[in-house]
XYZ file of C-alpha atoms in Angstrom:
506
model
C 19.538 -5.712 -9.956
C 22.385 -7.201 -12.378
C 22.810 -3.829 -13.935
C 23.543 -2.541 -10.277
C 25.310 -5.568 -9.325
C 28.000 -4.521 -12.448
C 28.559 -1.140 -10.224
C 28.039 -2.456 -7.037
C 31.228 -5.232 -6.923
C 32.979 -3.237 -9.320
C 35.166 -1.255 -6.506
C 35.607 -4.328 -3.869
C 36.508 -6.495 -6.384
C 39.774 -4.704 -7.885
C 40.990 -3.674 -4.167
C 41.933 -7.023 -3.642
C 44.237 -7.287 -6.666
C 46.226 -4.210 -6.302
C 49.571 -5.930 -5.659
C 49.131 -8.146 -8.628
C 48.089 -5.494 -11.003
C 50.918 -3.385 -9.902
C 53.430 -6.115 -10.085
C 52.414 -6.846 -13.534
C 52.259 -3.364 -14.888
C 54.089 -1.061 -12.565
C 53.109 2.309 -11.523
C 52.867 2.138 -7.899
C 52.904 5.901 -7.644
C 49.803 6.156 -9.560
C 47.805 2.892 -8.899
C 45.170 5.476 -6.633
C 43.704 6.202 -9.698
C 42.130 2.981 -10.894
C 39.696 4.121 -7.713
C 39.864 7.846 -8.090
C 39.344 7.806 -11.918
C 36.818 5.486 -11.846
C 35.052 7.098 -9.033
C 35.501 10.945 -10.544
C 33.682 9.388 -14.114
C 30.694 8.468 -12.251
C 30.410 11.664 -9.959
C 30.553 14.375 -12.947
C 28.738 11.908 -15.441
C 25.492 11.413 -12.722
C 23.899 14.594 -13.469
C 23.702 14.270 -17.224
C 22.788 10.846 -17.633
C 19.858 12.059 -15.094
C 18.686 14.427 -17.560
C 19.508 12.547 -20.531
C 16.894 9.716 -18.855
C 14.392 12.775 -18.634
C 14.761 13.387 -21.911
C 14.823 10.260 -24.082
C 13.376 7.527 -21.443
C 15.509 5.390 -18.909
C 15.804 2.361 -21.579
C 18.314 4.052 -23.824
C 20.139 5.511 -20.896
C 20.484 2.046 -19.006
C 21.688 0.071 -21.912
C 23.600 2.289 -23.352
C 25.294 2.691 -19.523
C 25.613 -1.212 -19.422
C 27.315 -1.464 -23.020
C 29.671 1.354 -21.914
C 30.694 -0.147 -18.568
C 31.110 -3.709 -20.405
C 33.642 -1.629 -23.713
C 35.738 -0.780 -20.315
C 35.805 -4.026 -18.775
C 36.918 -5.245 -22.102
C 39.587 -2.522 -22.774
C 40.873 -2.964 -18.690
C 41.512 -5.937 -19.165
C 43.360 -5.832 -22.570
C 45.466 -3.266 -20.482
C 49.572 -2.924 -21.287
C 50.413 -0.588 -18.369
C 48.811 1.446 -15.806
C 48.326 4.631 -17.207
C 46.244 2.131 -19.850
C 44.553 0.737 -17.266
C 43.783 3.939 -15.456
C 42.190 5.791 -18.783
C 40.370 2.544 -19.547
C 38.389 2.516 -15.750
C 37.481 6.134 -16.592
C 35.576 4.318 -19.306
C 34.519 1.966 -16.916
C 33.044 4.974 -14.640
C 31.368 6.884 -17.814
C 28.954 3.420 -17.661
C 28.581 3.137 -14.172
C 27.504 6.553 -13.780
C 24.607 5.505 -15.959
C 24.125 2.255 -14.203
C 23.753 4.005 -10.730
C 21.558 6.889 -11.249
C 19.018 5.147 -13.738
C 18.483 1.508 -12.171
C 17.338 4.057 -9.013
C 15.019 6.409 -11.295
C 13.429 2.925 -12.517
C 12.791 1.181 -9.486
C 10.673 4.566 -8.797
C 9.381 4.603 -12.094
C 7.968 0.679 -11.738
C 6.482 0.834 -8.326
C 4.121 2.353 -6.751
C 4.879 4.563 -3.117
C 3.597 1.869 -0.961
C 6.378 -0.999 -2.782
C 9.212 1.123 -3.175
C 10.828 0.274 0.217
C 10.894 -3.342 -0.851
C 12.551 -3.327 -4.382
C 15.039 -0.393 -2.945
C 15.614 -3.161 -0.195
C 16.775 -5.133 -2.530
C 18.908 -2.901 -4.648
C 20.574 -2.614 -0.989
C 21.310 -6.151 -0.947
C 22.783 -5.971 -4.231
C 25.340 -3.497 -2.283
C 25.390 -5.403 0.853
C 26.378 -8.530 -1.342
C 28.704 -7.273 -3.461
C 30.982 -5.750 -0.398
C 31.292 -9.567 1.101
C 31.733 -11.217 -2.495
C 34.081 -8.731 -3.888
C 36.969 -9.239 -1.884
C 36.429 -12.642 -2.265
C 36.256 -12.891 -5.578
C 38.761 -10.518 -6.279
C 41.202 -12.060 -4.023
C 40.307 -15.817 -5.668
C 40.674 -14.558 -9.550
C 44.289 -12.781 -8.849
C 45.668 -15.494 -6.298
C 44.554 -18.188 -8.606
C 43.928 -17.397 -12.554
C 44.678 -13.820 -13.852
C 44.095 -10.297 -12.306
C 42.491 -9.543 -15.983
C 39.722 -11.783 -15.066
C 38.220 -9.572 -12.323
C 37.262 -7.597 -15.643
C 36.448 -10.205 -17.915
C 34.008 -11.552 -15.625
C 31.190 -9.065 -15.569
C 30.754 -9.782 -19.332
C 28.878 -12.432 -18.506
C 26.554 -10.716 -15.872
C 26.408 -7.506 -18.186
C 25.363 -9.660 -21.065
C 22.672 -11.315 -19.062
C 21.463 -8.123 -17.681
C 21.369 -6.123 -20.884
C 19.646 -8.972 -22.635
C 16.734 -8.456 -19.800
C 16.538 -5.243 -20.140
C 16.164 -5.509 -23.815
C 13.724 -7.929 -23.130
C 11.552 -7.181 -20.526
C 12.070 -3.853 -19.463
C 8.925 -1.961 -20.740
C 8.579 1.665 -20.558
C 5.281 3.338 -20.513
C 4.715 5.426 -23.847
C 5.176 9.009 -23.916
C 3.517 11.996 -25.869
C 5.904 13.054 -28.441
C 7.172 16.516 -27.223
C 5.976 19.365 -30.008
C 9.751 20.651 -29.906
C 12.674 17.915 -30.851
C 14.240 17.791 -27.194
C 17.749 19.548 -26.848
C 20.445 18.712 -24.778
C 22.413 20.953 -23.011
C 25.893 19.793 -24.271
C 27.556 23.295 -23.192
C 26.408 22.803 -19.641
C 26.967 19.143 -19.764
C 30.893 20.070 -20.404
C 30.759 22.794 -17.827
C 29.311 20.462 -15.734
C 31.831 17.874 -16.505
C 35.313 20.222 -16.138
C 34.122 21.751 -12.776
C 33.476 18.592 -11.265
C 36.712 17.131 -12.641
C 38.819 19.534 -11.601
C 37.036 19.667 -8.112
C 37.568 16.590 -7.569
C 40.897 15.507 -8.525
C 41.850 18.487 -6.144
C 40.052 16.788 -3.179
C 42.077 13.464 -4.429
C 45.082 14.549 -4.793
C 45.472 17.230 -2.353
C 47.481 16.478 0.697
C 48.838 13.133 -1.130
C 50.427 13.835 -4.499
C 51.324 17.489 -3.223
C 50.726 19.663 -0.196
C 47.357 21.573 0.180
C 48.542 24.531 0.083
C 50.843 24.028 -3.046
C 50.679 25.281 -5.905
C 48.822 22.471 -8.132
C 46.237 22.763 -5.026
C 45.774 26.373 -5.275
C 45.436 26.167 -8.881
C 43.009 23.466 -9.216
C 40.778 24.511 -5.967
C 40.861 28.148 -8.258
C 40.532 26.922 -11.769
C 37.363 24.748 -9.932
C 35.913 27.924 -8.842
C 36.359 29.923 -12.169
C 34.425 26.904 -14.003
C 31.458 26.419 -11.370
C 30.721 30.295 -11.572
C 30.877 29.783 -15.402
C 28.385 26.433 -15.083
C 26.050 28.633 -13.463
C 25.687 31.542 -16.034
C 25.745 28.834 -18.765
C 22.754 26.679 -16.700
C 20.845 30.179 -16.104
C 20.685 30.539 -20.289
C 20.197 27.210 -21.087
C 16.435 26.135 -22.232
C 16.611 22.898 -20.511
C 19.759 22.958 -17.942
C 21.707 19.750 -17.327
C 21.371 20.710 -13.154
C 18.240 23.021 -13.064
C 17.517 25.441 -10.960
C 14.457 24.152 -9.239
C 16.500 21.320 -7.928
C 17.634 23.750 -5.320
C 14.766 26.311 -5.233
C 12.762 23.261 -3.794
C 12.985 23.227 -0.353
C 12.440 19.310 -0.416
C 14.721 18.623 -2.524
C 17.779 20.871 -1.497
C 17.198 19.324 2.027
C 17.632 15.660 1.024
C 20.254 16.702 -1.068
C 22.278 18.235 1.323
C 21.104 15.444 3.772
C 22.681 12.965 1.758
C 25.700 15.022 0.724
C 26.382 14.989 4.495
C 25.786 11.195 4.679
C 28.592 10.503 2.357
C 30.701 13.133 4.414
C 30.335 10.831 7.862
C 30.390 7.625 5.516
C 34.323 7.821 5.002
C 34.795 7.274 8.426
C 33.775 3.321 8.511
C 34.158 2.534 4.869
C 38.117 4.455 4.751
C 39.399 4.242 8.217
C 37.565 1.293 10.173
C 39.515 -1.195 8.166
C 42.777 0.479 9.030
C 41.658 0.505 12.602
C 41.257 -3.493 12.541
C 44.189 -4.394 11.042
C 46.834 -1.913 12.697
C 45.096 -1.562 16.182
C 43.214 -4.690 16.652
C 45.910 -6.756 14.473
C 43.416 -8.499 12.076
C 44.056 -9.810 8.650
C 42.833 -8.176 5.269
C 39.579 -10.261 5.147
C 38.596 -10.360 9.054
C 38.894 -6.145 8.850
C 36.825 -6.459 5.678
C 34.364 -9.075 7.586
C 34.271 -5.886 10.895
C 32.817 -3.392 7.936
C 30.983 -5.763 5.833
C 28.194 -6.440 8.905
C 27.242 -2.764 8.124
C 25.587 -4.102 4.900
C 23.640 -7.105 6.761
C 21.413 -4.236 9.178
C 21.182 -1.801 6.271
C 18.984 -3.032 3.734
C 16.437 -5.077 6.466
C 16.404 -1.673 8.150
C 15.704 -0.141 4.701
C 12.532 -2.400 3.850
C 11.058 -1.573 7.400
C 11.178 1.709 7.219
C 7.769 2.372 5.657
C 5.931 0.973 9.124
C 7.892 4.120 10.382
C 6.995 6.503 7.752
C 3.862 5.723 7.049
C 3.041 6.711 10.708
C 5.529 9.868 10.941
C 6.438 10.740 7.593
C 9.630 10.392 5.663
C 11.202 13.702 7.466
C 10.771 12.109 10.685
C 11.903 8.472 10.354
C 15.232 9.807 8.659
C 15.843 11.970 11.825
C 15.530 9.074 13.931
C 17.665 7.071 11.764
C 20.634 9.804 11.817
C 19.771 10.705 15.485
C 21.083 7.359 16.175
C 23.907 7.283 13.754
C 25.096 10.058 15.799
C 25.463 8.582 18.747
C 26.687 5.097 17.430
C 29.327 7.646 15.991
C 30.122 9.049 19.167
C 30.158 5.690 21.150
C 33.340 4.746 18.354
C 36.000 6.470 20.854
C 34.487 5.268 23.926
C 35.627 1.696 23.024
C 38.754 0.233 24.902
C 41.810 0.021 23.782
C 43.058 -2.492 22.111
C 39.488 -3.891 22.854
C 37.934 -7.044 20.510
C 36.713 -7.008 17.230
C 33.325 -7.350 18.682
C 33.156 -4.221 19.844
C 33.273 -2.343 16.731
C 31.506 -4.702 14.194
C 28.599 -4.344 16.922
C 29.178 -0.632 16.184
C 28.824 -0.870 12.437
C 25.569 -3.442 12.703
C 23.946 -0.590 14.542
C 25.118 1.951 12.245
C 24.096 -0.232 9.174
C 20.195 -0.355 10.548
C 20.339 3.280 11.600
C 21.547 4.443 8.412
C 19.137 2.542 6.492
C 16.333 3.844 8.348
C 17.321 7.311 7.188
C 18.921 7.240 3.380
C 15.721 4.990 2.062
C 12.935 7.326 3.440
C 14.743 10.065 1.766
C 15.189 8.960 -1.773
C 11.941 7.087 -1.920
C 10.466 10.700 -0.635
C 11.976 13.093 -2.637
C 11.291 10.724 -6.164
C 7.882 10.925 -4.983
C 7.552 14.841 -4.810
C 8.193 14.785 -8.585
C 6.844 13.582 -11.778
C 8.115 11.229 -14.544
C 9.961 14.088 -16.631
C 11.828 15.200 -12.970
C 12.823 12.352 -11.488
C 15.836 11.229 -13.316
C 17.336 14.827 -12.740
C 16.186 14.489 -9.153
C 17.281 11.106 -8.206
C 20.799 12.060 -9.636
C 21.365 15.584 -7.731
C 20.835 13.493 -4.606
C 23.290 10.257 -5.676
C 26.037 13.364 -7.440
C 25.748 15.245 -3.506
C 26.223 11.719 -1.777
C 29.254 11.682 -3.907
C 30.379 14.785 -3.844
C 30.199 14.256 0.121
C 32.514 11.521 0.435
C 35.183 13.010 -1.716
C 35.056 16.015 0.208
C 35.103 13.483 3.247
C 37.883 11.299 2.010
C 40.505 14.562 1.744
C 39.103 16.169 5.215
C 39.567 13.492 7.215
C 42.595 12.177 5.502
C 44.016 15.510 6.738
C 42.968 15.162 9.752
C 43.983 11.302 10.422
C 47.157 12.604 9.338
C 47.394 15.554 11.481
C 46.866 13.601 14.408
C 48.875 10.554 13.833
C 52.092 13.388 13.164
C 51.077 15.191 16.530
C 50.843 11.963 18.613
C 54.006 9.985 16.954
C 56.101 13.372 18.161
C 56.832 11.804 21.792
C 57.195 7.886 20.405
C 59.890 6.035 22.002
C 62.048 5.591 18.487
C 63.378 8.047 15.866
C 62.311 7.729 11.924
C 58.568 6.241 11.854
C 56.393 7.742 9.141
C 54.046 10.628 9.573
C 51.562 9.576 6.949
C 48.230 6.916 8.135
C 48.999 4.394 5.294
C 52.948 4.081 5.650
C 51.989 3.265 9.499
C 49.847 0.830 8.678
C 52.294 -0.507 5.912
C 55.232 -0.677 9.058
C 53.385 -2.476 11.040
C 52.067 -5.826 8.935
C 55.980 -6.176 9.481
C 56.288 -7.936 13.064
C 60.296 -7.047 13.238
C 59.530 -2.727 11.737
C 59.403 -1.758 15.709
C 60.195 -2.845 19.806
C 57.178 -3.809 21.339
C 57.163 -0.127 23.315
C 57.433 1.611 19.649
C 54.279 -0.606 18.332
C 52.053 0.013 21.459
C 52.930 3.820 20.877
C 51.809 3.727 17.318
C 48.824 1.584 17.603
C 47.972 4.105 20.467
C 48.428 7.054 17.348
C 46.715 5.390 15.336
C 43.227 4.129 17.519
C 43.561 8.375 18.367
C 43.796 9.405 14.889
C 40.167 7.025 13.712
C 38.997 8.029 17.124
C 39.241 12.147 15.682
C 37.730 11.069 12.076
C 34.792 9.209 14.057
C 34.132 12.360 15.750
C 34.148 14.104 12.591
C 31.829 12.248 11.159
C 29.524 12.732 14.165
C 29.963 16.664 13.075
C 28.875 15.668 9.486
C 25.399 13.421 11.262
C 24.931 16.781 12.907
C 25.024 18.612 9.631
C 22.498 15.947 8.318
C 20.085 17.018 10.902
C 20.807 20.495 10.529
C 19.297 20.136 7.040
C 16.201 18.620 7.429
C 15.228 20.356 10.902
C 15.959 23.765 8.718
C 14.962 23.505 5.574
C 13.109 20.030 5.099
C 8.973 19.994 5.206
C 7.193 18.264 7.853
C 5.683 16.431 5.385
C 6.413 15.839 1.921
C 4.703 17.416 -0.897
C 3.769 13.613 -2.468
C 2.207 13.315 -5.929
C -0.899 10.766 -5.820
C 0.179 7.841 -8.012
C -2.852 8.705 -10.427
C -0.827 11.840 -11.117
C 2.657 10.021 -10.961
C 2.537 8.248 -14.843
C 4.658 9.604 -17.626
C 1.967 11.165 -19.486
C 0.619 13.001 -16.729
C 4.204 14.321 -16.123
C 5.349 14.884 -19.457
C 5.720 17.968 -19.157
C 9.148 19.233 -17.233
C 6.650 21.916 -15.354
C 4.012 19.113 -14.252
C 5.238 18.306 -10.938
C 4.121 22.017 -9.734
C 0.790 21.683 -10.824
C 0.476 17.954 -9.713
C -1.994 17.133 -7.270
C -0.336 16.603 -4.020
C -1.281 14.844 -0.878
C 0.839 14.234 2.834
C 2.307 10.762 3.166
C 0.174 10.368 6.281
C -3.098 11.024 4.391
């Protein structure tokens, strides 16, 4: 839980110093990229540190993950300028990619089926805390002490957990493999470039240049070249860094692109509700973040009671229900009033927070169990790389779209000059004196239509969701008995098809 907890605050707690560290260091054009860089190293580095823990055991992976992440806290905060500071978070991400993928494969690895919904419970609540203390904390160490600190500080928390793990964290022994294990380095890279390139298109596109530009064209292009190039070089490889059984099994490719969908629709409250509070409802910084945050109290007590659900219906089932209803929370978004009370949409988000627990937790703690020991770090990180991959693909659609609307509806407004673009809006109006009271009502009105549109979108994405698992998901999972479930029994990378296998239910 430490280890997670380094990854967890790691995002809130920098948002809040973003005016400090760019009045220190400059580079206001760039400063995007102390997210997008770090976010882009974790994304591409997920599926090989999932095979890597296949491979050579989740001990190695973790600490080397945790010594990694702490190198980058050191070097961010030794940082002379932002293009320092922005290489040095990459860093940063090549650790947390480690920390997020394996701290998931172990809390499989350590419990049985019938426990896993509690200890992923509380992984959750590492989350959940981490978005309320983050901004806190963040906002405490720059307004009162030194922006550097939000770095320095997770020394101390990465020291204590690595010295745990070290510790305590006992792995069960192995068989020696009769071949010395190879890694797929080639594919690795391949793997690394295409998502790279992929992404920093999705980034970028539509805010450092025009989508249809050329850098777009090229990089959307160049992406394309290298994934058709990862898949010939995956196809020869003896042991693949994404194999192809992760999406010949119909299991897994469901939850995959379950979950790839789920980080699609989860833009909408995580990106644009907090814009929604402070330009249409007028709230502060920290009440906005206090309207999101009560996602994270209904998520993770939904999460530990959905086994009484699955247990009865089975994992397929209980995460239908779960996005069933995170549809029509979705939906209800544009129904609310305008300007309406904060009430309304934090009661929105609690809903949304127990409905989406009740459908990510059944599906991870499902598909690890369809696998053995030698599969389920690969596994566990094509479903965390597709969540991913989702909300970058989320973050530039509906971007686009936000934007598209706010332009279209700011046409008619009552004064000449305001910006097109969702953030310089939002910028304008903090300032009481930017507009006449008939020009503010106009844009808040643009604005509560253009989150009204993304909300919608992200019902399309909930819809997608169950699209996958109605299609292509089992009734019931194919779940390996537990007697069958130890690392010697799955040594082998082939074991999980000859497993034993039993129905939740049973």
């Amino acid at each position: 839980m430490l280890g997670m907890a380094l990854a967890a605050i790691d995002g809130t707690i920098v948002s809040t110093a973003v005016p400090q560290i760019v009045g220190d260091l400059g580079g206001l054009a760039v400063f995007s990229w102390l997210f997008s860089g770090y976010l882009l190293a974790v994304t591409v580095t997920l599926p090989l540190y999932g095979k890597l823990s296949d491979t050579f055991g989740r001990k190695p992976v973790l600490i080397a993950g945790i010594i990694l992440f702490l190198v980058g806290s050191v070097l961010c905060a030794a940082a002379w300028n932002m293009a320092a500071l922005i290489a040095f978070r990459i860093v940063q991400g090549l650790g947390g990619g480690a920390l997020q993928g394996t701290v998931q494969t172990i809390a499989a690895d350590l419990y049985p089926l019938k426990e896993r919904p509690r200890i992923q419970a509380k992984l959750s609540t590492v989350w959940a805390t981490s978005a309320v203390a983050g901004p806190v904390v963040g906002g405490l160490l720059a307004g009162y002490a030194d922006w550097r600190w939000i770095f320095l500080i997770n020394l101390p928390v990465g020291a204590v957990a690595l010295w745990l793990v070290v510790r305590h964290l006992h792995e069960p022994s192995r068989p020696r493999p009769a071949a010395r294990p190879r890694v797929d380095w080639a594919g690795a890279l391949a793997v690394f470039a295409t998502g790279s390139l992929l992404l920093t298109a999705l980034v970028q596109g539509g805010v450092a240049w025009p989508w249809l530009s050329a850098p777009s064209l090229g990089l959307f292009g160049a992406s394309a070249v290298l994934a058709a190039l990862t898949v010939v070089i995956e196809r020869r490889a003896a042991e693949p860094i994404i194999p192809g059984w992760v999406w010949r099994r119909r299991t897994i490719a469901s939850v995959n692109l379950a979950l790839g969908a789920m980080g699609l629709l989860m833009v909408a409250p995580t990106v644009f509700l907090p814009t929604y509070a402070q330009s249409v409802l007028g709230l502060g910084p920290i009440a906005a973040g206090f309207v999101l945050s009560v996602m994270t109290l209904s998520w993770p007590v939904s999460a530990a009671l959905s086994d009484r659900v699955y247990n009865r219906i089975g994992f397929r089932g209980t995460a239908m229900i779960g996005m069933s209803a995170a549809l029509l929370v979705l939906l209800a978004f544009p129904l609310l009033p305008y300007p309406g009370e904060p009430w309304h949409p934090a009661l929105l988000m609690l809903l949304l927070g127990a409905a989406l627990g009740l459908f990510q937790l059944p599906l991870i703690v499902g598909v690890q169990s369809t696998v053995g020991w030698a599969e389920r770090g690969t596994t566990t990180a094509s479903v965390l790389f597709c969540r991913q991959v989702g909300q970058s693909i989320g973050a530039a659609v509906f971007g686009a779209v936000a934007n598209g609307v706010l332009a279209a509806r700011l046409l008619d407004a009552p004064v000449d000059g305001l910006p097109g673009d969702l953030d310089a809006v939002t910028r304008a109006l903090e300032d009481p004196g930017a507009f006449s009271a008939a020009a503010t009502d106009h844009v808040r009105r643009a604005v509560d239509a253009a989150v009204d549109y993304v909300y919608v979108g992200a019902a399309g994405a909930a819809a997608l969701a169950l699209l996958a698992l109605i299609t292509l998901a089992p009734r019931r999972f194919p779940v390996i008995t537990e007697t069958t479930d130890a690392p010697e029994a799955a040594a082998a990378p082939g074991a999980a098809k000859a497993a034993d296998r039993s129905e939740i239910d049973s």
